[in-house]
Short mmCIF file of the C-alpha atoms (twelve columns), coordinates in Angstrom:
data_MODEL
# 
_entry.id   MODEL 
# 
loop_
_atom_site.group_PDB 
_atom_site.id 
_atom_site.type_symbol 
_atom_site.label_atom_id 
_atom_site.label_alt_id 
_atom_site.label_comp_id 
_atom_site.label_asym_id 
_atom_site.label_seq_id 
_atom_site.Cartn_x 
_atom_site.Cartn_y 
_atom_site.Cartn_z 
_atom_site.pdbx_PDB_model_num 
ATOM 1   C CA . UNK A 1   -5.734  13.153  7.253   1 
ATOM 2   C CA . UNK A 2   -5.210  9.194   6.799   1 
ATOM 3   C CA . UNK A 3   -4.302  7.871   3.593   1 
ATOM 4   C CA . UNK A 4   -5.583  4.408   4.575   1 
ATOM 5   C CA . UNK A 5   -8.255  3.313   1.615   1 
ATOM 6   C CA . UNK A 6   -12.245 3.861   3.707   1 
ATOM 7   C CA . UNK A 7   -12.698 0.273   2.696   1 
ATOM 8   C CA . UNK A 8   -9.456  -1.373  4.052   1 
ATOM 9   C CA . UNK A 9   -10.041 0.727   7.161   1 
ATOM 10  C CA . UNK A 10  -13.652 -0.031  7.949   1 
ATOM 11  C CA . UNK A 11  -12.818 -4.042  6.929   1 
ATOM 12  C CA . UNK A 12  -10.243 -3.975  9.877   1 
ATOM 13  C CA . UNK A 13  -12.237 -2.295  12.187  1 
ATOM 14  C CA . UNK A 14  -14.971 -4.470  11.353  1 
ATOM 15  C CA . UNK A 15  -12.527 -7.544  11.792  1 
ATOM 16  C CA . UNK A 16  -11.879 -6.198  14.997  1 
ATOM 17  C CA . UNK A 17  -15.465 -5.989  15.937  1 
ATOM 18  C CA . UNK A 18  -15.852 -9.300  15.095  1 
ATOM 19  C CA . UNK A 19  -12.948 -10.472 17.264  1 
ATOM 20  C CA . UNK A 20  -14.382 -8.315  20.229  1 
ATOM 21  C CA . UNK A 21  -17.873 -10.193 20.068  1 
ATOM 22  C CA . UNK A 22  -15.842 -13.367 21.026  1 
ATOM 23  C CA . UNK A 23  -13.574 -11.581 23.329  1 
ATOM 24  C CA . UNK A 24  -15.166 -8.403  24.978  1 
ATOM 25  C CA . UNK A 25  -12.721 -7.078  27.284  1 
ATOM 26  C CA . UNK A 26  -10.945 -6.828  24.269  1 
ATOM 27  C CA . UNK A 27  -10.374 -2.734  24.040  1 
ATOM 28  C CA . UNK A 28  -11.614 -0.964  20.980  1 
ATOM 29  C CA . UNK A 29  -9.107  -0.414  17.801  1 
ATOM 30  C CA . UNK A 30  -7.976  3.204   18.366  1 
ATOM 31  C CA . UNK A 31  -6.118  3.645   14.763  1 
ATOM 32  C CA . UNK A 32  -6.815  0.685   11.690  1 
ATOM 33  C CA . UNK A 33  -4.007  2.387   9.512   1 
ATOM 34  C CA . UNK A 34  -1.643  1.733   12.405  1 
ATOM 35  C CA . UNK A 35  -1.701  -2.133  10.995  1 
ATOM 36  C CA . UNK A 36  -0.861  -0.944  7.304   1 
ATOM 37  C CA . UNK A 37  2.575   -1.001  6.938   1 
ATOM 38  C CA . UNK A 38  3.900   -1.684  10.018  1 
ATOM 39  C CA . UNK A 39  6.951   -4.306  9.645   1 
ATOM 40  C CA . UNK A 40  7.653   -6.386  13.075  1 
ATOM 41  C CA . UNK A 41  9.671   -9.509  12.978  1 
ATOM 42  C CA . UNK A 42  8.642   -10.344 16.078  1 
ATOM 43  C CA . UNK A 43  4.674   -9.971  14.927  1 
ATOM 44  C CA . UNK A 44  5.195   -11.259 11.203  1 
ATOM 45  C CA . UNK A 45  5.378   -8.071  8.571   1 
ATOM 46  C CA . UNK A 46  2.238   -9.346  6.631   1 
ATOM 47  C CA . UNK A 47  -1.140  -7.824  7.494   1 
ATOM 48  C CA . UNK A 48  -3.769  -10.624 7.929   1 
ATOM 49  C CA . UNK A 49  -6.253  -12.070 9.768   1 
ATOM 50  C CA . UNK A 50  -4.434  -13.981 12.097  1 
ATOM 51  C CA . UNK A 51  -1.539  -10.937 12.361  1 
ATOM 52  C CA . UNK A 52  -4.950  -8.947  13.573  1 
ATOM 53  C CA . UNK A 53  -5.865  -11.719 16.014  1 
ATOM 54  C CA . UNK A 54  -2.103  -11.738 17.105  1 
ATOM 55  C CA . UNK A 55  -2.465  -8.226  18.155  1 
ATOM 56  C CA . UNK A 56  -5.720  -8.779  19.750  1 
ATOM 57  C CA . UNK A 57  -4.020  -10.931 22.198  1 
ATOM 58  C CA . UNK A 58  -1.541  -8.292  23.146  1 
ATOM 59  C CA . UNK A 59  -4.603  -6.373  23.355  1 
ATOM 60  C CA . UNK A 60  -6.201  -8.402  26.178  1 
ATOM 61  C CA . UNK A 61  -2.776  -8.522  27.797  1 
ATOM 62  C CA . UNK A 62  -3.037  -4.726  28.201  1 
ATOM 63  C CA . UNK A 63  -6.540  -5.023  29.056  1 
ATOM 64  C CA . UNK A 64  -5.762  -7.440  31.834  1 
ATOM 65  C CA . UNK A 65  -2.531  -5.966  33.168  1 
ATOM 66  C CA . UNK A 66  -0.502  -9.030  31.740  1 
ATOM 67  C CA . UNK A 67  3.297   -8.452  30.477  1 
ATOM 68  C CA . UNK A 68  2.931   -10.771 27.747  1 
ATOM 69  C CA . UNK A 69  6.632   -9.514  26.013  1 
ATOM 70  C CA . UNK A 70  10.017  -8.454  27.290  1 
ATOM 71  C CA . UNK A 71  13.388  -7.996  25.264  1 
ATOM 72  C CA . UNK A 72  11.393  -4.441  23.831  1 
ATOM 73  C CA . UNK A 73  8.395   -6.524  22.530  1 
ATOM 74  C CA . UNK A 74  10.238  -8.876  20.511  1 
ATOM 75  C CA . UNK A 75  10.108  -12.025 22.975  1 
ATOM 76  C CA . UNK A 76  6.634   -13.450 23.368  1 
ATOM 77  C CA . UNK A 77  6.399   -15.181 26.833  1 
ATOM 78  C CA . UNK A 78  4.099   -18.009 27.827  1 
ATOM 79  C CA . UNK A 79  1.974   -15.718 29.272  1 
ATOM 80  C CA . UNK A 80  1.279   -14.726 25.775  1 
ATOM 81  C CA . UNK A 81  1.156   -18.070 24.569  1 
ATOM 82  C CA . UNK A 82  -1.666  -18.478 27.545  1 
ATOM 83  C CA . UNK A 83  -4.244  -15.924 25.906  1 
ATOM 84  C CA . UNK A 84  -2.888  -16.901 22.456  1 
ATOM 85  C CA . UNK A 85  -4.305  -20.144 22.842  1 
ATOM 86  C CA . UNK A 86  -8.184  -18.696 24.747  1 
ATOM 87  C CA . UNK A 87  -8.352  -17.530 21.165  1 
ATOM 88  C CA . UNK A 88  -8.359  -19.792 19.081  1 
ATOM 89  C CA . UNK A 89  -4.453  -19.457 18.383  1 
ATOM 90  C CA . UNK A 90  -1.917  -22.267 17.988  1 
ATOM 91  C CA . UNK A 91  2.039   -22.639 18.578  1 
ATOM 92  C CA . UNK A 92  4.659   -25.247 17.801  1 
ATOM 93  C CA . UNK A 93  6.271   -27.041 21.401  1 
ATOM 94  C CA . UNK A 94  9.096   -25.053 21.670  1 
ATOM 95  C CA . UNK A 95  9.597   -21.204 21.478  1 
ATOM 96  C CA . UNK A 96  11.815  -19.367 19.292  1 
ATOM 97  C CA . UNK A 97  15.191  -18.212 20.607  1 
ATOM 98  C CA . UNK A 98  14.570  -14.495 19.777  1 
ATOM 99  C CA . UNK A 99  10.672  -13.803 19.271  1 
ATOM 100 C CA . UNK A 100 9.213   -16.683 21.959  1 
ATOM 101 C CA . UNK A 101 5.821   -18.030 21.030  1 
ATOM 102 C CA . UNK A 102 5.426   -15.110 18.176  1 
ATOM 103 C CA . UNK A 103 4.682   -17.573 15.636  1 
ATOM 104 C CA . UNK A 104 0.920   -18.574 16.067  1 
ATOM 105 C CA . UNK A 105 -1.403  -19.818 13.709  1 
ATOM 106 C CA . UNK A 106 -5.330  -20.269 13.689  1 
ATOM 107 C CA . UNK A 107 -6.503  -23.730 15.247  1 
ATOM 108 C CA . UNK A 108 -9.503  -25.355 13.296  1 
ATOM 109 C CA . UNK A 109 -11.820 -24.154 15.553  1 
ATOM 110 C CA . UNK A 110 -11.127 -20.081 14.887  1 
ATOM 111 C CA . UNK A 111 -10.758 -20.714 11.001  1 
ATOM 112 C CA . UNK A 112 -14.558 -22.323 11.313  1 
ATOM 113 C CA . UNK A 113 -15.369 -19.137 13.319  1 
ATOM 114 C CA . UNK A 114 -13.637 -16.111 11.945  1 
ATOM 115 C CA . UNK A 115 -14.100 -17.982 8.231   1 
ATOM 116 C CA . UNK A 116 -16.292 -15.283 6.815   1 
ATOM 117 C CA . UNK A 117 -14.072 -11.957 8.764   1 
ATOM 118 C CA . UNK A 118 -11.105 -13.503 7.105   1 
ATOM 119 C CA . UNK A 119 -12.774 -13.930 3.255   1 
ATOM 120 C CA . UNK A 120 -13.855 -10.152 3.725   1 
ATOM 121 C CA . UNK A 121 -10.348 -8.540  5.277   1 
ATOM 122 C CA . UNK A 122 -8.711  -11.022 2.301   1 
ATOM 123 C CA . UNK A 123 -10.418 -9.195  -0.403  1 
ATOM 124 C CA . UNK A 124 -10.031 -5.437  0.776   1 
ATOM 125 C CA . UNK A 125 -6.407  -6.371  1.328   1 
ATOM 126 C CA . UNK A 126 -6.002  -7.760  -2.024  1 
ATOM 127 C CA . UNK A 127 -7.948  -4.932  -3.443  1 
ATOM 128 C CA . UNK A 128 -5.725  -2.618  -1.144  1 
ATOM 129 C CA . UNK A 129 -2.520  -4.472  -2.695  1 
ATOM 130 C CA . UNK A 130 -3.457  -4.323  -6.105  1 
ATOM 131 C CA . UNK A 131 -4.344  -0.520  -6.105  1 
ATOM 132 C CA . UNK A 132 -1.052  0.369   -4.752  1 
ATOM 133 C CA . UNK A 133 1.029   -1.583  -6.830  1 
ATOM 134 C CA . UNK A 134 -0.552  -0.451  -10.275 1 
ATOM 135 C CA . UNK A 135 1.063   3.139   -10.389 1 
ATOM 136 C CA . UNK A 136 4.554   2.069   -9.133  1 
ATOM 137 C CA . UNK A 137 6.187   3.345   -11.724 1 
ATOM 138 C CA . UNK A 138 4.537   6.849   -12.596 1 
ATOM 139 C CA . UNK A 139 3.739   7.569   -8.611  1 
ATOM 140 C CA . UNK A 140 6.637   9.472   -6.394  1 
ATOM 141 C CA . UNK A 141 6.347   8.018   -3.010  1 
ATOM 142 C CA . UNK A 142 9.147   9.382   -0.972  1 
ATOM 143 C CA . UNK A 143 12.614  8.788   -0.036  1 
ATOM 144 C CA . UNK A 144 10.839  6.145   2.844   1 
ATOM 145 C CA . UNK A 145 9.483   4.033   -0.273  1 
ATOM 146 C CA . UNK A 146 12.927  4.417   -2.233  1 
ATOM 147 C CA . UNK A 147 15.066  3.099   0.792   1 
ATOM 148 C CA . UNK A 148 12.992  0.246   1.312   1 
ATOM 149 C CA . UNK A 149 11.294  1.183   4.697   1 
ATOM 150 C CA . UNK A 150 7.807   0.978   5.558   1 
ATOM 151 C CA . UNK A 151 6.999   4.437   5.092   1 
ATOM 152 C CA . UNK A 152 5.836   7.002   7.186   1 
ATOM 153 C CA . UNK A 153 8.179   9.132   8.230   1 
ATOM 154 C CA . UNK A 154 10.340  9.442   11.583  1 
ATOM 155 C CA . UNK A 155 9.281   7.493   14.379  1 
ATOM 156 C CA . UNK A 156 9.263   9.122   17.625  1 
ATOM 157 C CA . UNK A 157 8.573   8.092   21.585  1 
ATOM 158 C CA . UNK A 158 4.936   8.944   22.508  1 
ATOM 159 C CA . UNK A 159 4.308   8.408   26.034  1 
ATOM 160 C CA . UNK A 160 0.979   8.202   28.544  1 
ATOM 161 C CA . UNK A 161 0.695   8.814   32.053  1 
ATOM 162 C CA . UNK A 162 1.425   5.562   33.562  1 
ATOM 163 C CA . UNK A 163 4.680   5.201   31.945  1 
ATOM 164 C CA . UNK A 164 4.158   2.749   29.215  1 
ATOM 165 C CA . UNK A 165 5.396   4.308   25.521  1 
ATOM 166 C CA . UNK A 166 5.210   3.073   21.765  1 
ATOM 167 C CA . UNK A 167 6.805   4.518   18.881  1 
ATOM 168 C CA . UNK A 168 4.844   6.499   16.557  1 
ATOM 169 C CA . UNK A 169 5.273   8.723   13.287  1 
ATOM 170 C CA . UNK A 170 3.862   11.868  14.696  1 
ATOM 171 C CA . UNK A 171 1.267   12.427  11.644  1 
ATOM 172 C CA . UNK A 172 -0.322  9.293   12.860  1 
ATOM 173 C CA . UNK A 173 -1.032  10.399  16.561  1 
ATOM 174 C CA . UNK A 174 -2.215  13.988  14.605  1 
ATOM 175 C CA . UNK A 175 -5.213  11.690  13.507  1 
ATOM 176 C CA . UNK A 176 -6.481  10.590  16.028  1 
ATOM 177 C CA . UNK A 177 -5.372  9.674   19.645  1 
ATOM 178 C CA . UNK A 178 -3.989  6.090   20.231  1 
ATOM 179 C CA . UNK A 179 -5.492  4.920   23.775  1 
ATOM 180 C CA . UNK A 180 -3.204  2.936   26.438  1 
ATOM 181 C CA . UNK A 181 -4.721  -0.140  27.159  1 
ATOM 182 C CA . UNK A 182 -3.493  -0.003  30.780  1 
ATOM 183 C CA . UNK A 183 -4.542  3.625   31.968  1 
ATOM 184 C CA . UNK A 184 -6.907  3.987   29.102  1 
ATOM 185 C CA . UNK A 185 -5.282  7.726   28.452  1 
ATOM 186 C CA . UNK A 186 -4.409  9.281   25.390  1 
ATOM 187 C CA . UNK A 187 -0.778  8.635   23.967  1 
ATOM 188 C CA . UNK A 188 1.266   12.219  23.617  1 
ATOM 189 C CA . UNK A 189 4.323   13.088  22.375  1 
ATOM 190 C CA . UNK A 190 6.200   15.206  24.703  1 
ATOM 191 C CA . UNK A 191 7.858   18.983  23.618  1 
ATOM 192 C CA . UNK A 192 11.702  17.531  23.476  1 
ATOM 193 C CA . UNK A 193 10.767  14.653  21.085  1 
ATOM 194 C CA . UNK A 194 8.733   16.882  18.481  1 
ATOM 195 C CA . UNK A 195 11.375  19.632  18.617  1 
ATOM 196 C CA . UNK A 196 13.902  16.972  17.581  1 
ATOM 197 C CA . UNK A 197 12.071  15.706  14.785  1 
ATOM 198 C CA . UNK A 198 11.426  19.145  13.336  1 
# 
């Protein structure tokens, strides 16, 4: 059962929608809560707009076949930087020694366009932010929360038939499959890996 707020989830998903009416080979948003939480350095820890139009892009990449990271994910290539800028997404001249051309920002153009996605996904995240801050002290969360991780539980290798593989806290793939963008099958998580983690 996800513990993701209806509202946040149905604001990203919408927010996705909205990105997909501009960009329609984009491939449908298999899991919302996946983006709640999740901590990449490479991708910027915060969840906002333009982190959900930064993973739209490696969206299309999958969608199109393109290997738009290497060094496990963290190093953004040009090819990146390539649909990056189709949409709407801007980067400084030079890339970063250890994430590439991670860093992107919104040009003009895309604020003008995505203005009223981005007021709506702003409130449900503040509203999202505020509700799970204002029990901090009387809520138990876990030893995840009192370690300073980003929750979840153990993260393990799910894999799909054409070899790609992500890592995933099992409960999350329980809720739902998470498609491959490149063979458009169902993420699983084979016997040796769920044995482990039990």
């Amino acid at each position: 059962m996800s513990t993701t707020p209806p509202v946040l989830a149905a604001e990203l998903a919408q927010a996705w929608a909205d990105i997909q009416r501009y960009h329609p080979e984009l491939p449908d948003l298999a899991a919302p809560e996946s983006l709640i939480g999740e901590s990449s350095s490479a991708c910027g820890a915060e969840l906002s707009f333009e982190r959900l139009l930064h993973e739209a892009v490696h969206g299309i990449a999958a969608a199109r076949g393109v290997r738009d990271t290497s060094r496990a994910g963290r190093y953004h290539n040009r090819r990146f930087l390539a649909i990056a800028e189709e949409m709407g997404l801007d980067h400084s001249e030079e890339p970063h020694a250890s994430s590439g051309f991670s860093l992107v920002t919104l040009n003009p153009e895309a604020k003008r366009r995505y203005r009223p996605t981005m007021e709506r996904l702003q409130r449900a995240l503040k509203a999202h932010t505020a509700a799970t801050a204002a029990d901090t002290k009387r809520s138990f969360r876990g030893p995840a929360a009192r370690h300073g991780s980003s929750g979840g539980g153990v993260r393990v290798k799910a894999v799909c038939d054409c070899g790609r593989n992500v890592r995933v806290v099992p409960s999350v793939l329980a809720q739902a499959p998470i498609v491959c963008g490149g063979c458009m099958k169902p993420f699983r998580i084979p016997d040796v890996a769920i044995a482990a983690a039990s």
